[in-house]
XYZ file of C-alpha atoms in Angstrom:
319
model
C 76.352 103.061 110.600
C 74.164 100.922 111.592
C 71.731 98.543 112.822
C 71.333 100.462 116.063
C 72.229 103.946 114.905
C 72.232 106.874 117.276
C 72.547 110.607 117.134
C 75.986 112.135 117.300
C 75.181 113.838 120.607
C 74.328 110.625 122.430
C 76.577 109.190 125.136
C 77.201 105.445 125.218
C 78.479 103.270 128.017
C 82.157 102.432 127.851
C 82.906 99.205 126.066
C 85.297 96.570 127.313
C 88.778 97.011 125.970
C 89.291 95.009 122.804
C 92.914 94.263 122.105
C 94.540 93.986 118.727
C 97.722 91.954 118.559
C 100.767 94.072 117.919
C 101.725 93.674 114.286
C 104.608 95.302 112.471
C 103.766 97.240 109.334
C 103.255 94.740 106.562
C 105.395 95.257 103.440
C 103.655 95.297 100.092
C 104.058 91.807 98.601
C 105.877 91.600 95.269
C 102.819 90.085 93.593
C 100.906 93.314 94.275
C 103.425 95.451 92.420
C 101.452 95.251 89.157
C 98.021 95.375 90.803
C 95.813 98.274 89.818
C 92.266 99.277 90.642
C 90.202 101.911 88.910
C 88.975 104.302 91.585
C 85.277 104.773 90.847
C 84.273 108.347 90.147
C 81.426 108.851 90.608
C 81.251 106.213 93.324
C 78.026 104.297 93.855
C 78.482 102.383 97.083
C 76.227 99.900 98.849
C 76.939 98.378 102.251
C 75.957 94.834 103.131
C 75.694 93.949 106.817
C 72.521 91.837 107.024
C 72.593 88.150 106.145
C 71.775 87.617 102.464
C 72.334 83.924 101.730
C 74.897 81.158 102.037
C 76.640 82.770 99.052
C 77.063 85.918 101.224
C 76.700 88.388 98.353
C 73.673 88.580 96.058
C 73.782 87.876 92.347
C 75.410 90.918 90.822
C 72.315 91.883 88.815
C 70.535 92.603 92.113
C 72.919 95.504 92.728
C 73.290 96.688 89.130
C 74.120 100.395 89.137
C 76.460 100.231 92.129
C 80.212 99.984 91.525
C 81.390 99.335 95.089
C 80.088 96.852 97.668
C 81.285 97.287 101.262
C 81.296 94.152 103.418
C 80.426 95.111 106.986
C 82.208 95.012 109.408
C 85.874 94.338 110.181
C 86.157 95.181 113.882
C 88.691 95.168 116.681
C 87.244 91.787 117.660
C 87.586 90.387 114.153
C 85.500 90.174 110.983
C 81.779 90.090 111.804
C 78.500 89.808 109.896
C 78.976 89.955 106.125
C 82.717 90.648 106.356
C 83.182 87.531 108.448
C 80.886 85.454 106.261
C 82.780 86.396 103.101
C 86.134 85.557 104.676
C 84.731 82.192 105.805
C 83.756 81.109 102.293
C 85.792 78.358 100.689
C 88.616 79.999 98.694
C 87.265 78.831 95.333
C 83.761 80.103 96.144
C 85.147 83.437 97.287
C 87.265 83.742 94.140
C 84.294 82.929 91.905
C 82.139 85.587 93.571
C 84.966 88.110 93.278
C 85.348 87.294 89.571
C 81.592 87.635 89.003
C 81.604 91.100 90.537
C 84.819 92.189 88.816
C 83.422 91.230 85.419
C 80.436 93.480 86.153
C 82.712 96.358 87.169
C 81.918 96.114 90.877
C 84.656 96.455 93.495
C 84.392 94.545 96.776
C 85.863 96.254 99.828
C 85.565 95.758 103.574
C 84.204 98.383 105.960
C 86.152 98.840 109.183
C 84.795 99.460 112.687
C 81.153 100.595 112.457
C 79.030 101.945 115.280
C 80.074 99.534 118.019
C 83.867 99.946 117.786
C 85.543 102.771 119.720
C 89.195 102.456 118.662
C 90.574 105.567 120.347
C 88.546 105.210 123.536
C 89.430 101.515 123.752
C 93.133 102.237 123.398
C 93.709 100.338 120.160
C 97.087 100.955 118.521
C 96.403 102.650 115.155
C 99.565 101.277 113.533
C 98.996 97.675 114.621
C 95.288 97.866 113.801
C 95.998 99.218 110.320
C 98.525 96.451 109.692
C 96.034 93.782 110.772
C 93.210 95.249 108.699
C 95.429 95.690 105.628
C 96.398 92.050 105.828
C 92.706 91.092 105.884
C 92.225 92.976 102.608
C 95.183 91.235 100.983
C 94.380 87.758 102.316
C 90.823 87.949 100.991
C 91.822 89.529 97.650
C 89.606 92.561 98.266
C 89.773 95.839 96.364
C 90.224 98.044 99.396
C 88.860 99.252 102.702
C 86.347 101.779 104.005
C 87.001 103.468 107.359
C 83.755 103.866 109.296
C 85.178 105.434 112.449
C 82.399 106.303 114.920
C 84.177 106.851 118.225
C 81.890 109.706 119.259
C 83.234 109.901 122.789
C 86.771 110.458 121.526
C 85.714 112.990 118.901
C 83.549 114.914 121.367
C 86.447 115.240 123.821
C 88.012 117.736 121.464
C 91.563 117.000 122.599
C 92.805 115.930 119.164
C 93.286 112.270 120.071
C 90.569 111.071 117.677
C 91.905 113.111 114.785
C 95.455 111.899 115.409
C 94.311 108.275 115.683
C 92.396 108.357 112.387
C 95.214 110.172 110.605
C 97.839 107.681 111.779
C 95.581 104.741 110.938
C 94.983 106.103 107.430
C 98.666 106.775 106.774
C 99.567 103.260 107.911
C 96.886 101.671 105.722
C 98.388 103.366 102.685
C 101.813 101.855 103.413
C 100.376 98.431 102.576
C 97.422 99.420 100.382
C 98.935 101.964 97.966
C 96.929 104.504 96.038
C 96.041 103.295 92.581
C 96.166 99.693 93.758
C 93.502 99.730 96.487
C 90.441 101.833 97.272
C 90.572 103.702 100.583
C 87.353 105.490 101.502
C 86.112 106.970 104.777
C 82.513 107.138 106.020
C 82.282 110.161 108.328
C 79.153 111.502 109.954
C 78.117 114.614 108.029
C 78.447 117.050 110.977
C 82.134 116.138 111.271
C 82.863 117.809 107.920
C 82.148 121.318 109.204
C 83.645 123.386 112.038
C 81.617 123.084 115.226
C 82.310 123.848 118.878
C 81.223 120.314 119.750
C 84.310 118.989 117.942
C 86.906 121.427 119.173
C 89.846 119.682 117.502
C 88.219 119.858 114.082
C 86.957 116.296 113.517
C 87.156 115.469 109.809
C 88.089 119.014 108.847
C 91.394 118.324 110.599
C 91.644 114.735 109.356
C 91.127 115.926 105.784
C 93.935 118.451 106.185
C 96.205 115.736 107.548
C 95.495 112.818 105.218
C 92.787 113.845 102.761
C 95.184 113.332 99.861
C 95.339 109.627 100.786
C 91.541 109.170 100.816
C 89.807 108.365 97.525
C 86.315 109.484 98.533
C 84.068 110.123 101.543
C 80.876 108.079 102.032
C 79.128 110.758 104.068
C 76.416 109.664 106.487
C 73.709 112.248 105.887
C 71.333 110.687 108.406
C 70.669 110.035 112.117
C 71.027 113.725 113.034
C 67.422 114.938 112.642
C 68.748 116.890 109.654
C 69.267 116.302 105.919
C 65.663 115.137 105.492
C 64.905 117.152 102.351
C 66.828 118.469 99.369
C 67.421 121.897 100.877
C 68.937 120.565 104.100
C 70.899 117.866 102.312
C 72.276 119.864 99.412
C 72.347 123.589 100.138
C 71.905 124.681 103.772
C 72.106 122.458 106.848
C 70.197 123.514 109.930
C 71.314 123.928 113.539
C 73.133 122.578 115.425
C 75.292 121.402 112.517
C 75.249 124.385 110.196
C 77.715 124.324 107.339
C 77.437 120.563 106.791
C 75.156 120.355 103.735
C 76.803 118.924 100.631
C 77.523 122.194 98.833
C 78.673 123.881 102.065
C 81.318 121.260 102.878
C 83.898 122.311 100.217
C 84.250 125.649 102.025
C 85.877 123.610 104.793
C 88.683 122.339 102.576
C 87.125 119.274 100.936
C 87.204 118.342 97.250
C 83.577 118.549 96.100
C 83.831 115.489 93.891
C 85.192 113.298 96.678
C 81.907 113.805 98.544
C 79.516 110.859 98.162
C 75.958 111.406 99.403
C 75.082 108.632 101.854
C 71.495 107.722 102.712
C 69.624 104.783 104.297
C 68.311 102.251 101.808
C 65.078 102.046 103.781
C 63.521 103.766 106.781
C 64.489 100.775 108.932
C 68.180 101.224 108.085
C 68.564 104.401 110.151
C 66.914 106.303 112.974
C 66.066 109.243 110.732
C 67.158 110.916 107.514
C 65.548 108.512 105.048
C 64.435 110.011 101.737
C 62.634 107.803 99.253
C 64.901 107.111 96.268
C 62.756 108.908 93.694
C 62.794 112.102 95.773
C 66.484 111.613 96.499
C 67.027 111.515 92.744
C 65.682 115.070 92.477
C 68.164 116.152 95.170
C 70.958 114.447 93.245
C 69.976 116.346 90.111
C 70.104 119.659 92.013
C 73.599 118.898 93.287
C 74.773 117.757 89.868
C 73.494 120.970 88.299
C 75.674 122.863 90.794
C 78.792 121.028 89.599
C 78.938 118.050 91.974
C 79.686 114.578 90.571
C 80.710 112.571 93.654
C 78.180 109.728 93.692
C 75.729 108.045 96.044
C 76.114 105.647 98.975
C 73.403 103.502 100.524
C 73.216 101.612 103.778
C 72.207 98.871 103.082
C 71.266 95.935 100.799
C 68.612 94.538 100.358
C 66.581 97.739 100.813
C 69.152 99.421 98.593
C 69.202 97.351 95.415
C 69.299 97.895 91.657
C 65.885 99.591 91.622
C 66.874 101.851 94.521
C 70.066 103.152 92.927
C 68.411 103.587 89.531
C 65.887 105.954 91.110
C 68.389 107.633 93.442
C 70.687 108.576 90.557
C 67.991 110.870 89.191
C 68.548 111.851 85.571
C 72.146 112.916 86.137
C 73.906 109.554 86.271
C 71.807 107.351 83.978
């Protein structure tokens, strides 16, 4: 996801190896024993990566209608952009903002990796990385974490290394961020949720089989593939080369329909392609809802995706 999004078939230059200090699995602190979080269902998720203000997050009325805000991004090199800015706030300021959002029923989570991180290709240890990232969530009193794994080179290899890495990372996260106490979402590219020869080891079809029970919901990136540009392609029948990856086709591949959150750019500038204006998107949402889906909507990113955006994008189904 992301500022410089690219199609899934593109090939990027290898990045320099980014090391993550070896960290033993972190035990769940006693003070978290009574912690509980209500997993939003449907989930209405907005990412924030661009600078907003010195307060980092906007006043909560500017995102009314969303129930999850994802600070972007926590990377192998550390917390960057909005994730880094939030962590850098004075503790009392951070706590006040968290309380403001909690009172409005909005969870604050951090989004991991993003487009520029290649954890498997870079040789990052999934156990140590999960321990480090879990500690970031706890230290900053966040409600959970979103896994935006976009190591296309590793996934396209088809040797199973990407699927194993993500599965191990997810399992390790849950050791410190238990279900019912912390949100754990993933943000896969839509083509990864259907069988395809390009992803010989199964991509998220395999990951879902391995650890889907540990994942609360999927913020699916239905953009940047020259597909999913209208209701038919988004909801009912995806075109080539990623057939089988429209919303209502994905459950045939082993996914829980109501864990599937439709992700779209907040504005045309937030993705390379796949933008649908929110009013039109609302008609797509109504079609999906009529077919039995109730998963929710994700937007990348604020400020293009704001209270007005989500009000329109919800259609008549979630008002």
